[in-house]
XYZ file of C-alpha atoms in Angstrom:
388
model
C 32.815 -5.058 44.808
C 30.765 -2.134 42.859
C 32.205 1.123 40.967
C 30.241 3.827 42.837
C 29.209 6.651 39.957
C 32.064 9.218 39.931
C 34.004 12.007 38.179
C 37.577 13.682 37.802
C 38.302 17.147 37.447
C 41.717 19.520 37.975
C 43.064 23.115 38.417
C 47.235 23.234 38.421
C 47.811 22.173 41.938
C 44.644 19.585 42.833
C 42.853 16.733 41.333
C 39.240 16.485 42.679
C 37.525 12.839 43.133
C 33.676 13.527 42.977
C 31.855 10.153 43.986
C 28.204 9.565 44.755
C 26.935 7.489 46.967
C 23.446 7.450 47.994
C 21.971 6.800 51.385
C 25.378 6.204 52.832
C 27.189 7.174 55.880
C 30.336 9.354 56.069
C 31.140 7.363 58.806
C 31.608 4.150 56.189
C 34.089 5.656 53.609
C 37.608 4.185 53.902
C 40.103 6.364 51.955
C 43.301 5.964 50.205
C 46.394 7.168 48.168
C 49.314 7.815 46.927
C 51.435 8.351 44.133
C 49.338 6.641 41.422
C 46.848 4.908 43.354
C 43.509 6.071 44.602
C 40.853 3.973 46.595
C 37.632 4.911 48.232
C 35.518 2.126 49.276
C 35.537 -0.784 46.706
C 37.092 0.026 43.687
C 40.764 1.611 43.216
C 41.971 4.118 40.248
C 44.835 4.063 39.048
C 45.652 8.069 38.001
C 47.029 9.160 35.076
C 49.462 11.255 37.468
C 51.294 11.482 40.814
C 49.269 12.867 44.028
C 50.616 13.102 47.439
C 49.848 13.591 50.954
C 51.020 16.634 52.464
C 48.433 18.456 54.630
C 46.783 20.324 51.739
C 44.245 17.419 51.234
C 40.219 17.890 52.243
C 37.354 16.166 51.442
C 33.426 17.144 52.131
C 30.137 15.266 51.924
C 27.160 16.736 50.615
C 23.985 15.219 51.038
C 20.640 16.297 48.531
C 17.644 14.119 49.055
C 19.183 10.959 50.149
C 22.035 11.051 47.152
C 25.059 11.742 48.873
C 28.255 13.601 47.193
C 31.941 12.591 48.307
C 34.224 15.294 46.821
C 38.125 14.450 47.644
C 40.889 17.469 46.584
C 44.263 15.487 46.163
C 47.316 17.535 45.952
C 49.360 17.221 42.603
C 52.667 15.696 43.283
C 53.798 17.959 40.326
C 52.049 21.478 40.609
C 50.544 22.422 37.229
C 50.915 18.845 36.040
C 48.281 18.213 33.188
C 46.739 14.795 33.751
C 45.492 13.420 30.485
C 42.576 11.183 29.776
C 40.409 12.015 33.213
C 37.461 11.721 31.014
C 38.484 8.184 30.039
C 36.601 5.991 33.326
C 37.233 2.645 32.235
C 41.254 2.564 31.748
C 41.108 4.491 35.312
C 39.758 1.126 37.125
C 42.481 -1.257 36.242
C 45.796 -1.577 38.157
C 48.794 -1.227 35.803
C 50.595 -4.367 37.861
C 50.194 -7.408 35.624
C 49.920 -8.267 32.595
C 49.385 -11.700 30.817
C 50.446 -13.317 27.364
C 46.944 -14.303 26.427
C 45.621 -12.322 23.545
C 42.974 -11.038 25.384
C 42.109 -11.391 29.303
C 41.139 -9.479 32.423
C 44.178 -7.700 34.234
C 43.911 -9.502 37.709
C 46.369 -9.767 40.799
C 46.592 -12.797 43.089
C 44.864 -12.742 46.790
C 45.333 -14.609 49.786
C 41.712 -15.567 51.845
C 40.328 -13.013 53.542
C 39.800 -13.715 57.123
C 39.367 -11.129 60.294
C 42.743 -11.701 61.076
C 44.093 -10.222 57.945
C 41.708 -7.852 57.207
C 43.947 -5.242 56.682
C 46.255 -7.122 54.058
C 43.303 -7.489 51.675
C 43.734 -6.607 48.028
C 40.910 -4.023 47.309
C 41.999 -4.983 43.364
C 40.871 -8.314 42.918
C 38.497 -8.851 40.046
C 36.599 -12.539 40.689
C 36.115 -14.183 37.291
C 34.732 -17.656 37.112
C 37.613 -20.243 35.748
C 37.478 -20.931 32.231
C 39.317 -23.601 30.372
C 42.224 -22.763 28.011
C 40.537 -22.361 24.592
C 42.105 -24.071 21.440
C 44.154 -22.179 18.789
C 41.709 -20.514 16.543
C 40.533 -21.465 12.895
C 39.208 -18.723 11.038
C 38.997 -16.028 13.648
C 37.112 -12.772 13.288
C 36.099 -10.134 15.557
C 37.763 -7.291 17.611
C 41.741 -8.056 16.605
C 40.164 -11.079 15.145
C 40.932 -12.672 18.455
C 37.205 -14.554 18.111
C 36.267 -17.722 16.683
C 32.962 -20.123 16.948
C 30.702 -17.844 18.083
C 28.271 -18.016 15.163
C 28.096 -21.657 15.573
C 24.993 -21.498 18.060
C 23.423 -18.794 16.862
C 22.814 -20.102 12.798
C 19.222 -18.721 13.429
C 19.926 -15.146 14.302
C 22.736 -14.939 12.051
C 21.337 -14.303 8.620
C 20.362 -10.944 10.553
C 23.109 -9.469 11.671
C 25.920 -10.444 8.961
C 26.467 -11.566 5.385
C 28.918 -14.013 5.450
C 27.290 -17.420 5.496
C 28.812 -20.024 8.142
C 31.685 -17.533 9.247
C 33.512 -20.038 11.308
C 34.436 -22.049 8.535
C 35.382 -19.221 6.031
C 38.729 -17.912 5.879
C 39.123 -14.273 5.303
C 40.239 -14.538 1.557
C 36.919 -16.080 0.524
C 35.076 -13.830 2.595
C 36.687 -11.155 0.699
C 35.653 -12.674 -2.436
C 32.370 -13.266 -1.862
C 31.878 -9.683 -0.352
C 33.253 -8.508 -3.474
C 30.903 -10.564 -5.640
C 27.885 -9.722 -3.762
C 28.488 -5.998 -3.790
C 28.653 -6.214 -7.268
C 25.461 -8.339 -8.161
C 23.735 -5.751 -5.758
C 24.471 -2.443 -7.387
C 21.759 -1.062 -9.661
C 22.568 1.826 -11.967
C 18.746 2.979 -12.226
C 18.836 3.595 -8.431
C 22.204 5.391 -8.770
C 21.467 7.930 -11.475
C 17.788 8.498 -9.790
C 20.057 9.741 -6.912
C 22.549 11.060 -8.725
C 20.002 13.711 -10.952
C 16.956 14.101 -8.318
C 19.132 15.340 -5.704
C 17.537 17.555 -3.454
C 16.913 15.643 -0.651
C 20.445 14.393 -0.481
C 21.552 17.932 -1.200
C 19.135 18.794 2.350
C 20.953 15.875 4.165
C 24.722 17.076 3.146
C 23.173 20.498 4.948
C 23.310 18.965 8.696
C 26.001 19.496 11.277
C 26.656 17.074 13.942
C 27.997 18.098 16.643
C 31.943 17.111 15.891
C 31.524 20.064 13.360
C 31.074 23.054 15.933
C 33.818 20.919 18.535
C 36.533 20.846 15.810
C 35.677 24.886 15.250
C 36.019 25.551 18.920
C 39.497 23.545 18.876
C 40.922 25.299 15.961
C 39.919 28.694 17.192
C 41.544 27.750 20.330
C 44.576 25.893 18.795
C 44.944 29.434 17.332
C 44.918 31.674 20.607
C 47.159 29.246 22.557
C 49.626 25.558 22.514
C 49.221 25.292 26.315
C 47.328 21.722 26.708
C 46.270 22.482 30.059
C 44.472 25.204 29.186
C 42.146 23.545 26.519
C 38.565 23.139 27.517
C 36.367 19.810 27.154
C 36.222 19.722 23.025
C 33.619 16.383 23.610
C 31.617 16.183 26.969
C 30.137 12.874 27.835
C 26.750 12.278 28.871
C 25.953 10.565 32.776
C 24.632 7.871 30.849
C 27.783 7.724 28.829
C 29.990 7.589 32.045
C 27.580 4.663 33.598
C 28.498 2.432 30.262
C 32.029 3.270 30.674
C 31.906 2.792 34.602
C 30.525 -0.823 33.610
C 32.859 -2.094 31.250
C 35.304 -4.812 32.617
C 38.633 -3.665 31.791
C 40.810 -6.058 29.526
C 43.993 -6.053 28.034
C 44.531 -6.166 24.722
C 48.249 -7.495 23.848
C 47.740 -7.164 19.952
C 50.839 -7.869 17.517
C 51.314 -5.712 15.086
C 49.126 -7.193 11.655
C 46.490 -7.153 14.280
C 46.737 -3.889 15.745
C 46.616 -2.815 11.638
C 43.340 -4.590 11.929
C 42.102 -2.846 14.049
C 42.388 0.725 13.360
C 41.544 0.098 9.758
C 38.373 -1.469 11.295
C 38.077 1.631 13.870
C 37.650 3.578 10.279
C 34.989 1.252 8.782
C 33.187 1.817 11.149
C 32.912 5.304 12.250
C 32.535 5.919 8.151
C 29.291 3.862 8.605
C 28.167 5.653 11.644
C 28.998 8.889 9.847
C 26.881 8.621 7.052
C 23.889 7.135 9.470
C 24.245 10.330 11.508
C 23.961 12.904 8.422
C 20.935 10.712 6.514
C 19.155 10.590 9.455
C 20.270 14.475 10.836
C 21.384 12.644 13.962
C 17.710 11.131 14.622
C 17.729 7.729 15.548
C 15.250 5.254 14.224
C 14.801 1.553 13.196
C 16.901 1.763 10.488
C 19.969 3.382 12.155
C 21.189 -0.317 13.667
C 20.944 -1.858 10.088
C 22.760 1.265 7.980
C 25.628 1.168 10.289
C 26.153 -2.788 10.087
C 25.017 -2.765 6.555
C 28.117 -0.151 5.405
C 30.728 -1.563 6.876
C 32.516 -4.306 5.814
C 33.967 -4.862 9.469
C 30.593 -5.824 11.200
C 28.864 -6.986 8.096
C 31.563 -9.423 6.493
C 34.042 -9.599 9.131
C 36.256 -7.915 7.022
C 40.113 -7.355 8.083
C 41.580 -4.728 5.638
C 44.887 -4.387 4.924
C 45.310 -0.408 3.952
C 43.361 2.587 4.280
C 42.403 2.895 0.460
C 40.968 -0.475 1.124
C 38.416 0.413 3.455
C 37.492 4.116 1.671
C 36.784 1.890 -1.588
C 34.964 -0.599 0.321
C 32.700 2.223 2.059
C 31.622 3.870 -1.309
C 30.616 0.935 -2.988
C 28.472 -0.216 -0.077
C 26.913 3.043 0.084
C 26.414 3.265 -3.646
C 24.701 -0.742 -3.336
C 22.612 -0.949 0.024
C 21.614 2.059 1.966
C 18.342 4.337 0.576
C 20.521 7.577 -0.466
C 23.059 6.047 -3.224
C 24.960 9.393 -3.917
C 28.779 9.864 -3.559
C 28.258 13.259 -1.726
C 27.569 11.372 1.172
C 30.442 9.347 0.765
C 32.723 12.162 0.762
C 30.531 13.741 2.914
C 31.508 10.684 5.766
C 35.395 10.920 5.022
C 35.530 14.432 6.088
C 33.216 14.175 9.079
C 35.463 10.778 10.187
C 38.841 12.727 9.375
C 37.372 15.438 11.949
C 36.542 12.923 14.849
C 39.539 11.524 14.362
C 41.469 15.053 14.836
C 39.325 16.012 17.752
C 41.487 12.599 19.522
C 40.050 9.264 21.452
C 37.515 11.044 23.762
C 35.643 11.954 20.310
C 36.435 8.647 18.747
C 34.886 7.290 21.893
C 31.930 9.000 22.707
C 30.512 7.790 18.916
C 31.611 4.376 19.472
C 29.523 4.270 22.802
C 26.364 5.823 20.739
C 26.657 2.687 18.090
C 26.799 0.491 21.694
C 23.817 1.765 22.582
C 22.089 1.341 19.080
C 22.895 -2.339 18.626
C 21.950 -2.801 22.270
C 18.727 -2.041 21.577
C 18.240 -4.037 18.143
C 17.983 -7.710 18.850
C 19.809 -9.315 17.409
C 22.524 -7.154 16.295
C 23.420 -6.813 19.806
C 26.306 -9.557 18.822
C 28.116 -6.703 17.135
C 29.042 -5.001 20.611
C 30.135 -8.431 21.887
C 32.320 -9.299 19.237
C 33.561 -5.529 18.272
C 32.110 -2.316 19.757
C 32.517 -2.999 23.882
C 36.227 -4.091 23.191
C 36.539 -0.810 20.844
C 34.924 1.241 23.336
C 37.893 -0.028 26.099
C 40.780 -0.271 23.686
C 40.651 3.277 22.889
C 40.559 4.383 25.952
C 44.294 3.195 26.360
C 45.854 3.690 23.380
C 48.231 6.612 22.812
């Protein structure tokens, strides 16, 4: 089965499935829905509202140079229903039907064999996985939810490169804390400090730049201002095609966290976006070989496998890192990163998202901090697209 490319938009009384598929045949498409449930093809959705069949449906099929458009208007169920989170692909895929105990698996629904006979009985939403063993209860886990354990084991070569923490898998968290702590503080050098601190002016250039959260949180507060009606809001944060494609190729997972562990992990969702903050303004949103390290460098999540316990925690943990590692040691820019991550976070998940899918993309292309995404920013990335 395959996820053909394809987008969601609404007015009041429709919802509008556009899908492309290239070089095919109208005659092929096999369509499907109701209430919840939408399938075309392969791959179902599960809708964040009710449609229904009642004679007002249509599709068309548009063909431009061999790509071919499929554009489906479903009637709302509920006329002038607002269905939330259309922009959030990968949490559409997954059936709500089952769910497991396991900390962290693949939502998946039993099938009988397929055969020609029962053809039509087929479960368009099974997921094949290959059968892995149950894994033993974990020692000193780390990771997204810290729901990971022995992965650094085989990679002792690579690993001096992507984190701090020496032989993770047999540190507990308390000593990693400690010798975080330690190191932080053998690391910071006044001399570099006060050059930053009094010869300013190219930090004092750098606190100048606006990402583009700053003119999206204007637009919502000007907009907050004229009206409360939800439905009426525009896209605050659009979403590149290549954005959509990594979100349209995540497997999704659910993640049954307790609460210590859901703590974890939106202290951890902070960290982090403080790190990407302050790569985005010393950089002025540039990308370069440095942007993979300053992110993984600053925060205490990826670089230690830190699992904080309050918020003060991780704001004190950012500035010192800042004021120890990166080239521009100057508190500006750690205030500077608290307001810009206070803003993402008020401009909601699709925000929140769209930056963790740019620090994806970053350690995807620096070997090897590539790890990162598998233990962390991929799970991030599909957590937050289901959380309220």
């Amino acid at each position: 089965m395959i996820t053909p490319a394809f987008e969601l938009t609404q007015d009041p009384d429709f919802l509008a499935v556009k899908i492309r598929v290239p070089y095919a045949r109208a005659s092929e498409f096999d369509v499907y829905f109701e209430g919840e449930d939408f399938k075309f093809y392969a791959k179902p959705l599960t809708l964040p509202g009710r449609i229904v069949e009642d004679g007002r449906e249509k599709a068309s099929y548009n063909t431009d140079e061999g790509i071919g458009t499929f554009t489906i208007q479903l009637p709302k169920e509920v006329p002038g229903q607002y269905f939330e989170g259309l922009d959030m692909l990968t949490s559409l895929l997954a059936p709500k039907k089952s769910r497991s105990a396991k900390p962290l698996v693949e939502e998946i629904a039993a099938s009988a064999e397929l055969s020609e006979d029962n053809e039509e009985e087929f479960d368009w939403e099974v997921e094949q996985v290959p059968y892995e063993e149950s894994s033993p209860p974990l020692q000193h886990p780390y990771g997204f939810g810290n729901l990971r354990s022995g992965v650094f084991q085989r990679l002792q070569d690579e690993l001096s490169d992507v984190i701090d923490v020496k032989d993770p898998d047999q540190t507990p968290a308390e000593e990693r804390r400690r010798k975080r702590l330690a190191a932080e503080a053998a690391k910071f050098e006044p001399d570099h400090y006060l050059a930053d601190f009094f010869e300013d002016e190219a930090i004092k250039h750098l606190l100048k730049y606006k990402p583009w959260w700053i003119d999206a949180r204007k637009k919502m507060t000007a907009l907050q201002g004229e009206s409360h009606q939800e439905h009426d809001s525009p896209a605050f944060v659009v979403f590149s095609e290549e954005e959509r494609e990594q979100m349209r190729k995540f497997t999704n997972k659910s993640y049954l966290l307790d609460k210590r562990s859901r703590h974890h992990v939106y202290l951890g969702l902070i960290d982090i976006l403080l790190a990407y903050c302050y790569e985005i303004c010393v950089n002025e949103g540039e990308k370069n070989v440095e942007s993979s390290w300053n992110i993984r460098k600053l925060s205490a999540t990826l670089c230690w496998l830190e699992s904080f316990s309050s918020i003060h925690d991780v704001l004190v943990s950012f500035g010192r890192r800042v004021l120890c590692y990166p080239l521009y040691r100057h508190f500006g820019l750690v205030t500077r990163a608290f307001n810009d991550t206070v803003i993402i976070l008020q401009l909601g998940k699709a925000a929140v998202l769209k930056c963790l899918l740019d620090i994806r993309k970053i350690f995807m292309e620096s070997d090897p901090a590539y790890i990162l995404n598998d233990l962390f920013i991929t799970d991030y990335c599909i957590w937050i697209q289901k959380v309220k």
